[in-house]
Short mmCIF file of N, CA and C in Angstrom, two decimals:
data_model
loop_
_atom_site.label_atom_id
_atom_site.label_comp_id
_atom_site.label_asym_id
_atom_site.label_seq_id
_atom_site.Cartn_x
_atom_site.Cartn_y
_atom_site.Cartn_z
N MET A 1 39.21 -42.60 -61.64
CA MET A 1 38.40 -41.44 -61.95
C MET A 1 37.53 -41.10 -60.74
N THR A 2 37.50 -39.84 -60.36
CA THR A 2 36.71 -39.39 -59.22
C THR A 2 35.49 -38.65 -59.72
N THR A 3 34.37 -38.96 -59.13
CA THR A 3 33.12 -38.27 -59.48
C THR A 3 32.81 -37.25 -58.40
N ALA A 4 32.28 -36.13 -58.81
CA ALA A 4 31.88 -35.12 -57.82
C ALA A 4 30.69 -35.64 -57.03
N LEU A 5 30.82 -35.65 -55.73
CA LEU A 5 29.75 -36.13 -54.86
C LEU A 5 29.29 -34.99 -53.97
N SER A 6 28.00 -34.94 -53.74
CA SER A 6 27.42 -33.95 -52.84
C SER A 6 27.17 -34.61 -51.49
N PRO A 7 27.17 -33.81 -50.41
CA PRO A 7 26.84 -34.40 -49.11
C PRO A 7 25.42 -34.97 -49.11
N VAL A 8 25.19 -35.97 -48.26
CA VAL A 8 23.85 -36.55 -48.17
C VAL A 8 22.88 -35.50 -47.62
N ASP A 9 21.60 -35.71 -47.85
CA ASP A 9 20.57 -34.79 -47.37
C ASP A 9 20.36 -35.02 -45.86
N PRO A 10 19.75 -34.04 -45.18
CA PRO A 10 19.55 -34.16 -43.73
C PRO A 10 18.80 -35.42 -43.29
N ASP A 11 17.80 -35.85 -44.05
CA ASP A 11 17.05 -37.05 -43.67
C ASP A 11 17.93 -38.29 -43.71
N SER A 12 18.79 -38.39 -44.72
CA SER A 12 19.71 -39.54 -44.81
C SER A 12 20.72 -39.52 -43.67
N TYR A 13 21.18 -38.33 -43.34
CA TYR A 13 22.12 -38.20 -42.22
C TYR A 13 21.46 -38.63 -40.91
N ARG A 14 20.24 -38.15 -40.66
CA ARG A 14 19.53 -38.53 -39.43
C ARG A 14 19.31 -40.04 -39.36
N ALA A 15 18.95 -40.65 -40.49
CA ALA A 15 18.74 -42.10 -40.53
C ALA A 15 20.03 -42.84 -40.20
N LEU A 16 21.14 -42.38 -40.74
CA LEU A 16 22.44 -42.99 -40.45
C LEU A 16 22.76 -42.90 -38.96
N MET A 17 22.60 -41.72 -38.38
CA MET A 17 22.94 -41.53 -36.98
C MET A 17 21.99 -42.28 -36.05
N ALA A 18 20.74 -42.45 -36.45
CA ALA A 18 19.77 -43.16 -35.61
C ALA A 18 19.96 -44.68 -35.69
N ALA A 19 20.70 -45.15 -36.68
CA ALA A 19 20.84 -46.60 -36.89
C ALA A 19 21.70 -47.29 -35.84
N HIS A 20 22.49 -46.53 -35.10
CA HIS A 20 23.39 -47.14 -34.12
C HIS A 20 23.15 -46.48 -32.76
N PRO A 21 22.78 -47.26 -31.73
CA PRO A 21 22.47 -46.66 -30.44
C PRO A 21 23.70 -46.08 -29.75
N GLY A 22 23.43 -45.07 -28.93
CA GLY A 22 24.48 -44.45 -28.13
C GLY A 22 23.96 -44.17 -26.74
N GLY A 23 24.88 -44.02 -25.81
CA GLY A 23 24.51 -43.67 -24.45
C GLY A 23 24.00 -42.24 -24.40
N VAL A 24 23.02 -41.99 -23.55
CA VAL A 24 22.40 -40.67 -23.44
C VAL A 24 23.01 -39.91 -22.27
N ALA A 25 23.37 -38.66 -22.54
CA ALA A 25 23.93 -37.80 -21.51
C ALA A 25 23.18 -36.47 -21.51
N VAL A 26 23.19 -35.80 -20.38
CA VAL A 26 22.73 -34.41 -20.30
C VAL A 26 23.94 -33.59 -19.89
N VAL A 27 24.29 -32.63 -20.75
CA VAL A 27 25.41 -31.73 -20.50
C VAL A 27 24.86 -30.49 -19.80
N THR A 28 25.47 -30.11 -18.68
CA THR A 28 24.98 -28.98 -17.90
C THR A 28 26.10 -27.99 -17.61
N THR A 29 25.69 -26.73 -17.41
CA THR A 29 26.60 -25.67 -17.01
C THR A 29 25.77 -24.59 -16.33
N HIS A 30 26.37 -23.48 -15.97
CA HIS A 30 25.60 -22.37 -15.40
C HIS A 30 26.25 -21.05 -15.82
N ASP A 31 25.44 -20.01 -15.83
CA ASP A 31 25.96 -18.69 -16.21
C ASP A 31 26.55 -17.99 -14.98
N GLY A 32 26.99 -16.76 -15.17
CA GLY A 32 27.62 -16.00 -14.10
C GLY A 32 26.72 -15.71 -12.92
N LEU A 33 25.40 -15.77 -13.14
CA LEU A 33 24.44 -15.55 -12.05
C LEU A 33 24.02 -16.86 -11.39
N GLY A 34 24.55 -17.98 -11.90
CA GLY A 34 24.20 -19.29 -11.34
C GLY A 34 23.01 -19.96 -11.99
N SER A 35 22.42 -19.34 -13.03
CA SER A 35 21.28 -19.95 -13.72
C SER A 35 21.75 -21.17 -14.50
N PRO A 36 21.06 -22.33 -14.35
CA PRO A 36 21.50 -23.55 -15.03
C PRO A 36 21.10 -23.59 -16.50
N TYR A 37 21.93 -24.23 -17.30
CA TYR A 37 21.69 -24.48 -18.72
C TYR A 37 22.05 -25.92 -19.00
N GLY A 38 21.43 -26.51 -20.03
CA GLY A 38 21.78 -27.87 -20.38
C GLY A 38 21.10 -28.37 -21.62
N PHE A 39 21.60 -29.49 -22.14
CA PHE A 39 21.02 -30.14 -23.32
C PHE A 39 21.31 -31.64 -23.26
N ALA A 40 20.45 -32.41 -23.91
CA ALA A 40 20.65 -33.86 -24.02
C ALA A 40 21.50 -34.15 -25.25
N CYS A 41 22.32 -35.19 -25.15
CA CYS A 41 23.10 -35.56 -26.33
C CYS A 41 23.48 -37.03 -26.28
N THR A 42 23.72 -37.58 -27.46
CA THR A 42 24.31 -38.91 -27.59
C THR A 42 25.67 -38.79 -28.28
N ALA A 43 26.05 -37.55 -28.64
CA ALA A 43 27.33 -37.30 -29.31
C ALA A 43 28.37 -36.93 -28.26
N TRP A 44 28.89 -37.94 -27.60
CA TRP A 44 29.95 -37.75 -26.61
C TRP A 44 30.82 -39.00 -26.60
N CYS A 45 32.07 -38.85 -26.25
CA CYS A 45 32.97 -40.02 -26.16
C CYS A 45 34.25 -39.63 -25.44
N GLY A 46 34.99 -40.64 -25.05
CA GLY A 46 36.29 -40.42 -24.46
C GLY A 46 37.29 -40.03 -25.53
N VAL A 47 38.28 -39.23 -25.15
CA VAL A 47 39.29 -38.76 -26.10
C VAL A 47 40.69 -39.20 -25.69
N SER A 48 41.04 -39.02 -24.42
CA SER A 48 42.42 -39.24 -23.99
C SER A 48 42.44 -39.67 -22.53
N LEU A 49 43.38 -40.55 -22.20
CA LEU A 49 43.58 -40.96 -20.82
C LEU A 49 44.52 -40.00 -20.09
N ASP A 50 45.54 -39.49 -20.81
CA ASP A 50 46.53 -38.61 -20.19
C ASP A 50 46.79 -37.41 -21.08
N PRO A 51 46.16 -36.28 -20.82
CA PRO A 51 45.26 -35.98 -19.71
C PRO A 51 43.88 -36.59 -19.96
N PRO A 52 43.06 -36.73 -18.91
CA PRO A 52 41.74 -37.32 -19.07
C PRO A 52 40.79 -36.34 -19.79
N LEU A 53 40.51 -36.64 -21.05
CA LEU A 53 39.66 -35.76 -21.86
C LEU A 53 38.47 -36.53 -22.40
N LEU A 54 37.34 -35.82 -22.54
CA LEU A 54 36.17 -36.35 -23.24
C LEU A 54 35.66 -35.25 -24.15
N LEU A 55 34.77 -35.63 -25.05
CA LEU A 55 34.18 -34.62 -25.93
C LEU A 55 32.67 -34.76 -25.96
N VAL A 56 32.02 -33.63 -26.17
CA VAL A 56 30.59 -33.57 -26.44
C VAL A 56 30.41 -32.65 -27.63
N CYS A 57 29.33 -32.85 -28.37
CA CYS A 57 29.02 -31.98 -29.50
C CYS A 57 27.79 -31.16 -29.14
N ALA A 58 27.95 -29.83 -29.19
CA ALA A 58 26.90 -28.90 -28.80
C ALA A 58 26.43 -28.11 -30.01
N SER A 59 25.12 -27.94 -30.12
CA SER A 59 24.55 -27.18 -31.21
C SER A 59 24.95 -25.71 -31.13
N ASN A 60 25.37 -25.17 -32.26
CA ASN A 60 25.72 -23.74 -32.31
C ASN A 60 24.51 -22.86 -32.10
N GLY A 61 23.32 -23.37 -32.39
CA GLY A 61 22.10 -22.58 -32.25
C GLY A 61 21.45 -22.70 -30.88
N GLY A 62 21.98 -23.51 -30.00
CA GLY A 62 21.38 -23.70 -28.68
C GLY A 62 21.80 -22.61 -27.71
N SER A 63 21.09 -22.53 -26.60
CA SER A 63 21.39 -21.51 -25.59
C SER A 63 22.54 -21.91 -24.67
N THR A 64 22.88 -23.20 -24.62
CA THR A 64 23.89 -23.67 -23.66
C THR A 64 25.32 -23.40 -24.11
N LEU A 65 25.62 -23.57 -25.39
CA LEU A 65 27.00 -23.45 -25.86
C LEU A 65 27.64 -22.11 -25.52
N PRO A 66 26.98 -20.97 -25.76
CA PRO A 66 27.64 -19.70 -25.41
C PRO A 66 27.95 -19.58 -23.92
N VAL A 67 27.06 -20.10 -23.08
CA VAL A 67 27.29 -20.04 -21.63
C VAL A 67 28.45 -20.96 -21.25
N LEU A 68 28.45 -22.16 -21.80
CA LEU A 68 29.51 -23.13 -21.53
C LEU A 68 30.86 -22.54 -21.96
N ALA A 69 30.91 -21.94 -23.13
CA ALA A 69 32.16 -21.37 -23.64
C ALA A 69 32.64 -20.21 -22.75
N GLU A 70 31.71 -19.39 -22.30
CA GLU A 70 32.08 -18.25 -21.45
C GLU A 70 32.54 -18.71 -20.07
N ARG A 71 31.82 -19.63 -19.46
CA ARG A 71 32.15 -20.08 -18.10
C ARG A 71 33.37 -21.00 -18.08
N GLY A 72 33.52 -21.83 -19.14
CA GLY A 72 34.68 -22.72 -19.20
C GLY A 72 34.54 -24.00 -18.40
N TRP A 73 33.31 -24.33 -17.97
CA TRP A 73 33.06 -25.53 -17.18
C TRP A 73 31.77 -26.19 -17.62
N PHE A 74 31.71 -27.53 -17.51
CA PHE A 74 30.48 -28.25 -17.80
C PHE A 74 30.52 -29.61 -17.13
N ALA A 75 29.33 -30.20 -16.95
CA ALA A 75 29.21 -31.55 -16.40
C ALA A 75 28.53 -32.43 -17.43
N VAL A 76 28.94 -33.68 -17.50
CA VAL A 76 28.31 -34.67 -18.36
C VAL A 76 27.64 -35.68 -17.44
N ASN A 77 26.31 -35.65 -17.43
CA ASN A 77 25.50 -36.55 -16.60
C ASN A 77 25.10 -37.74 -17.47
N LEU A 78 25.74 -38.89 -17.27
CA LEU A 78 25.43 -40.09 -18.05
C LEU A 78 24.18 -40.72 -17.44
N LEU A 79 23.11 -40.76 -18.23
CA LEU A 79 21.82 -41.17 -17.69
C LEU A 79 21.67 -42.68 -17.56
N HIS A 80 20.94 -43.10 -16.52
CA HIS A 80 20.59 -44.51 -16.36
C HIS A 80 19.21 -44.76 -16.97
N GLY A 81 18.81 -46.01 -17.01
CA GLY A 81 17.56 -46.41 -17.66
C GLY A 81 16.32 -45.70 -17.16
N ALA A 82 16.29 -45.32 -15.90
CA ALA A 82 15.13 -44.61 -15.37
C ALA A 82 15.25 -43.10 -15.57
N GLY A 83 16.29 -42.66 -16.29
CA GLY A 83 16.50 -41.24 -16.53
C GLY A 83 15.89 -40.71 -17.81
N ARG A 84 14.97 -41.46 -18.37
CA ARG A 84 14.37 -41.04 -19.63
C ARG A 84 13.67 -39.69 -19.50
N ARG A 85 13.06 -39.39 -18.35
CA ARG A 85 12.38 -38.10 -18.18
C ARG A 85 13.37 -36.96 -18.37
N ALA A 86 14.59 -37.12 -17.88
CA ALA A 86 15.62 -36.08 -18.06
C ALA A 86 16.02 -35.98 -19.52
N ALA A 87 16.19 -37.12 -20.18
CA ALA A 87 16.55 -37.11 -21.60
C ALA A 87 15.51 -36.36 -22.41
N GLU A 88 14.25 -36.65 -22.14
CA GLU A 88 13.16 -36.00 -22.90
C GLU A 88 13.05 -34.51 -22.55
N ALA A 89 13.23 -34.16 -21.29
CA ALA A 89 13.14 -32.75 -20.89
C ALA A 89 14.25 -31.93 -21.53
N PHE A 90 15.45 -32.48 -21.61
CA PHE A 90 16.59 -31.73 -22.13
C PHE A 90 16.77 -31.89 -23.63
N ALA A 91 15.97 -32.70 -24.28
CA ALA A 91 16.06 -32.87 -25.73
C ALA A 91 15.37 -31.74 -26.48
N HIS A 92 14.58 -30.95 -25.80
CA HIS A 92 13.82 -29.88 -26.44
C HIS A 92 14.29 -28.53 -25.93
N ARG A 93 14.14 -27.52 -26.76
CA ARG A 93 14.53 -26.15 -26.38
C ARG A 93 13.43 -25.52 -25.54
N ASP A 94 13.42 -25.91 -24.28
CA ASP A 94 12.40 -25.43 -23.36
C ASP A 94 13.09 -24.81 -22.15
N ALA A 95 12.71 -23.60 -21.84
CA ALA A 95 13.34 -22.90 -20.71
C ALA A 95 13.08 -23.61 -19.38
N GLY A 96 12.06 -24.47 -19.29
CA GLY A 96 11.71 -25.13 -18.04
C GLY A 96 12.38 -26.47 -17.83
N ARG A 97 13.46 -26.74 -18.54
CA ARG A 97 14.13 -28.05 -18.42
C ARG A 97 14.47 -28.40 -16.97
N PHE A 98 15.02 -27.44 -16.25
CA PHE A 98 15.48 -27.73 -14.89
C PHE A 98 14.34 -27.81 -13.88
N SER A 99 13.16 -27.37 -14.26
CA SER A 99 12.02 -27.53 -13.35
C SER A 99 11.36 -28.89 -13.56
N ALA A 100 11.73 -29.60 -14.62
CA ALA A 100 11.13 -30.91 -14.92
C ALA A 100 11.82 -32.06 -14.20
N VAL A 101 13.05 -31.84 -13.73
CA VAL A 101 13.81 -32.91 -13.06
C VAL A 101 14.53 -32.35 -11.82
N PRO A 102 14.71 -33.19 -10.81
CA PRO A 102 15.47 -32.74 -9.64
C PRO A 102 16.94 -32.53 -10.01
N TRP A 103 17.53 -31.49 -9.48
CA TRP A 103 18.95 -31.24 -9.70
C TRP A 103 19.55 -30.58 -8.47
N GLU A 104 20.87 -30.61 -8.40
CA GLU A 104 21.58 -29.98 -7.30
C GLU A 104 22.92 -29.46 -7.82
N ARG A 105 23.54 -28.60 -7.05
CA ARG A 105 24.84 -28.06 -7.44
C ARG A 105 25.97 -28.95 -6.91
N SER A 106 26.99 -29.11 -7.71
CA SER A 106 28.17 -29.85 -7.28
C SER A 106 28.86 -29.08 -6.16
N PRO A 107 29.24 -29.77 -5.09
CA PRO A 107 29.97 -29.08 -4.02
C PRO A 107 31.36 -28.62 -4.47
N ALA A 108 31.91 -29.27 -5.49
CA ALA A 108 33.27 -28.94 -5.94
C ALA A 108 33.30 -27.81 -6.96
N THR A 109 32.36 -27.81 -7.93
CA THR A 109 32.42 -26.85 -9.04
C THR A 109 31.20 -25.93 -9.12
N GLY A 110 30.13 -26.27 -8.40
CA GLY A 110 28.89 -25.50 -8.50
C GLY A 110 28.07 -25.83 -9.72
N LEU A 111 28.53 -26.77 -10.54
CA LEU A 111 27.80 -27.15 -11.75
C LEU A 111 26.49 -27.84 -11.40
N PRO A 112 25.44 -27.65 -12.23
CA PRO A 112 24.19 -28.36 -11.99
C PRO A 112 24.35 -29.85 -12.33
N LEU A 113 23.91 -30.70 -11.41
CA LEU A 113 24.01 -32.16 -11.58
C LEU A 113 22.62 -32.77 -11.46
N LEU A 114 22.44 -33.92 -12.09
CA LEU A 114 21.16 -34.64 -12.07
C LEU A 114 21.32 -35.95 -11.31
N PRO A 115 21.40 -35.91 -9.98
CA PRO A 115 21.73 -37.11 -9.20
C PRO A 115 20.69 -38.23 -9.26
N GLU A 116 19.42 -37.92 -9.50
CA GLU A 116 18.40 -38.96 -9.56
C GLU A 116 18.33 -39.63 -10.93
N ASP A 117 18.89 -39.01 -11.95
CA ASP A 117 18.78 -39.53 -13.31
C ASP A 117 20.10 -40.00 -13.90
N ALA A 118 21.22 -39.66 -13.28
CA ALA A 118 22.53 -40.03 -13.80
C ALA A 118 23.12 -41.19 -13.03
N HIS A 119 23.73 -42.13 -13.76
CA HIS A 119 24.43 -43.22 -13.07
C HIS A 119 25.89 -42.86 -12.85
N THR A 120 26.42 -41.91 -13.61
CA THR A 120 27.78 -41.43 -13.44
C THR A 120 27.84 -39.99 -13.94
N VAL A 121 28.69 -39.18 -13.31
CA VAL A 121 28.84 -37.79 -13.70
C VAL A 121 30.32 -37.46 -13.85
N ALA A 122 30.65 -36.71 -14.91
CA ALA A 122 32.00 -36.19 -15.09
C ALA A 122 31.92 -34.67 -15.09
N GLU A 123 32.69 -34.04 -14.22
CA GLU A 123 32.76 -32.58 -14.20
C GLU A 123 34.04 -32.18 -14.93
N CYS A 124 33.90 -31.23 -15.86
CA CYS A 124 34.98 -30.92 -16.79
C CYS A 124 35.28 -29.43 -16.90
N ARG A 125 36.54 -29.14 -17.16
CA ARG A 125 36.98 -27.80 -17.51
C ARG A 125 37.19 -27.80 -19.03
N VAL A 126 36.72 -26.77 -19.72
CA VAL A 126 36.87 -26.72 -21.17
C VAL A 126 38.36 -26.70 -21.53
N HIS A 127 38.74 -27.63 -22.38
CA HIS A 127 40.11 -27.76 -22.87
C HIS A 127 40.25 -27.11 -24.24
N ARG A 128 39.22 -27.31 -25.08
CA ARG A 128 39.26 -26.76 -26.44
C ARG A 128 37.86 -26.76 -27.03
N LEU A 129 37.58 -25.78 -27.87
CA LEU A 129 36.33 -25.70 -28.64
C LEU A 129 36.70 -25.74 -30.12
N ASN A 130 36.09 -26.67 -30.87
CA ASN A 130 36.36 -26.81 -32.30
C ASN A 130 35.06 -26.72 -33.08
N PRO A 131 34.81 -25.61 -33.78
CA PRO A 131 33.60 -25.52 -34.61
C PRO A 131 33.62 -26.61 -35.68
N ALA A 132 32.45 -27.22 -35.90
CA ALA A 132 32.31 -28.29 -36.89
C ALA A 132 30.89 -28.23 -37.46
N GLY A 133 30.71 -27.54 -38.57
CA GLY A 133 29.39 -27.42 -39.17
C GLY A 133 28.45 -26.66 -38.27
N ASP A 134 27.25 -27.23 -38.04
CA ASP A 134 26.26 -26.55 -37.20
C ASP A 134 26.41 -26.89 -35.71
N HIS A 135 27.50 -27.56 -35.35
CA HIS A 135 27.81 -27.89 -33.97
C HIS A 135 29.23 -27.45 -33.62
N THR A 136 29.56 -27.51 -32.35
CA THR A 136 30.92 -27.28 -31.88
C THR A 136 31.33 -28.48 -31.04
N VAL A 137 32.51 -29.00 -31.34
CA VAL A 137 33.06 -30.09 -30.55
C VAL A 137 33.72 -29.46 -29.31
N VAL A 138 33.19 -29.82 -28.15
CA VAL A 138 33.70 -29.29 -26.89
C VAL A 138 34.53 -30.39 -26.24
N ILE A 139 35.81 -30.14 -26.09
CA ILE A 139 36.69 -31.10 -25.43
C ILE A 139 36.91 -30.61 -24.01
N GLY A 140 36.64 -31.49 -23.06
CA GLY A 140 36.77 -31.12 -21.66
C GLY A 140 37.76 -31.99 -20.93
N GLU A 141 38.52 -31.38 -20.02
CA GLU A 141 39.41 -32.13 -19.14
C GLU A 141 38.61 -32.51 -17.89
N ILE A 142 38.54 -33.78 -17.61
CA ILE A 142 37.75 -34.27 -16.48
C ILE A 142 38.51 -33.98 -15.19
N VAL A 143 37.85 -33.23 -14.29
CA VAL A 143 38.48 -32.88 -13.01
C VAL A 143 37.86 -33.64 -11.84
N ARG A 144 36.67 -34.23 -12.07
CA ARG A 144 36.00 -34.97 -11.00
C ARG A 144 34.99 -35.92 -11.62
N THR A 145 34.91 -37.13 -11.09
CA THR A 145 33.84 -38.06 -11.46
C THR A 145 33.21 -38.59 -10.19
N HIS A 146 31.95 -38.97 -10.30
CA HIS A 146 31.30 -39.61 -9.16
C HIS A 146 30.06 -40.34 -9.63
N THR A 147 29.65 -41.27 -8.80
CA THR A 147 28.45 -42.07 -9.04
C THR A 147 27.49 -41.79 -7.90
N PRO A 148 26.31 -41.21 -8.22
CA PRO A 148 25.32 -41.01 -7.15
C PRO A 148 24.98 -42.34 -6.49
N ARG A 149 24.97 -42.37 -5.17
CA ARG A 149 24.75 -43.62 -4.42
C ARG A 149 23.45 -44.32 -4.79
N THR A 150 22.41 -43.57 -5.05
CA THR A 150 21.11 -44.18 -5.30
C THR A 150 21.00 -44.80 -6.69
N THR A 151 21.98 -44.56 -7.56
CA THR A 151 21.84 -45.02 -8.94
C THR A 151 22.98 -45.91 -9.41
N GLU A 152 23.88 -46.30 -8.53
CA GLU A 152 25.08 -47.00 -8.98
C GLU A 152 24.81 -48.37 -9.62
N THR A 153 23.66 -48.96 -9.40
CA THR A 153 23.37 -50.27 -10.01
C THR A 153 22.46 -50.17 -11.22
N GLN A 154 22.07 -48.98 -11.61
CA GLN A 154 21.18 -48.80 -12.75
C GLN A 154 21.94 -48.97 -14.06
N PRO A 155 21.38 -49.68 -15.04
CA PRO A 155 22.03 -49.79 -16.35
C PRO A 155 21.88 -48.48 -17.12
N PRO A 156 22.78 -48.20 -18.08
CA PRO A 156 22.71 -46.94 -18.83
C PRO A 156 21.51 -46.86 -19.77
N LEU A 157 21.10 -45.62 -20.01
CA LEU A 157 20.03 -45.33 -20.98
C LEU A 157 20.68 -45.20 -22.36
N LEU A 158 20.08 -45.85 -23.34
CA LEU A 158 20.56 -45.81 -24.72
C LEU A 158 19.51 -45.16 -25.61
N TYR A 159 19.95 -44.59 -26.72
CA TYR A 159 19.01 -44.06 -27.72
C TYR A 159 19.51 -44.49 -29.09
N GLY A 160 18.63 -45.12 -29.85
CA GLY A 160 18.94 -45.55 -31.20
C GLY A 160 17.69 -46.05 -31.87
N LEU A 161 17.72 -46.09 -33.18
CA LEU A 161 16.55 -46.52 -33.96
C LEU A 161 15.32 -45.70 -33.56
N ARG A 162 15.58 -44.44 -33.15
CA ARG A 162 14.56 -43.45 -32.78
C ARG A 162 13.74 -43.85 -31.54
N ARG A 163 14.39 -44.59 -30.63
CA ARG A 163 13.70 -44.93 -29.38
C ARG A 163 14.72 -45.14 -28.26
N TYR A 164 14.22 -45.07 -27.02
CA TYR A 164 15.04 -45.29 -25.84
C TYR A 164 15.02 -46.76 -25.46
N ALA A 165 16.12 -47.22 -24.87
CA ALA A 165 16.21 -48.59 -24.36
C ALA A 165 17.25 -48.56 -23.24
N THR A 166 17.35 -49.66 -22.50
CA THR A 166 18.39 -49.77 -21.48
C THR A 166 19.25 -50.98 -21.77
N TRP A 167 20.44 -50.92 -21.23
CA TRP A 167 21.37 -52.05 -21.32
C TRP A 167 20.72 -53.22 -20.60
N PRO A 168 20.71 -54.40 -21.20
CA PRO A 168 20.09 -55.54 -20.51
C PRO A 168 20.87 -55.93 -19.26
N THR A 169 20.16 -56.33 -18.22
CA THR A 169 20.84 -56.79 -17.01
C THR A 169 21.05 -58.31 -17.12
N PRO A 170 22.17 -58.78 -16.58
CA PRO A 170 22.48 -60.23 -16.71
C PRO A 170 21.53 -61.09 -15.90
#
């Protein structure tokens, strides 16, 4: 016998998602005039080795998703432990996000990158957009990866249990 079940309430959902830590990334792109856009997320993961695909989940109500969809390109800046300032700056809907942290343009794609706060960066071409509730799953084909020289030994930044932490060093 099956009982009719309703979806959990938003507070229960947030508690579930906060219970397990994830790596923190800042997803960046730019519009046709070169103005940078971006948001922080922990909803990202690898999808496929051949072709090399990853996914990020972008809010339908944010300013970045329409630009990302139009341009067809984005970068995933995987933050290191000292990149908390970038995580906090990009976690809020503030037009001054890019003035809060140093950034530069990729020589290959022109995408905005966060070299002082990221331990690894993936530059991606949009492969597919899949609407899913109040977010869109953005699948990107990775066309370039690199590790900023100044951050290659930094452990990743994690977010879970409603706080930031870093991977322990051996």
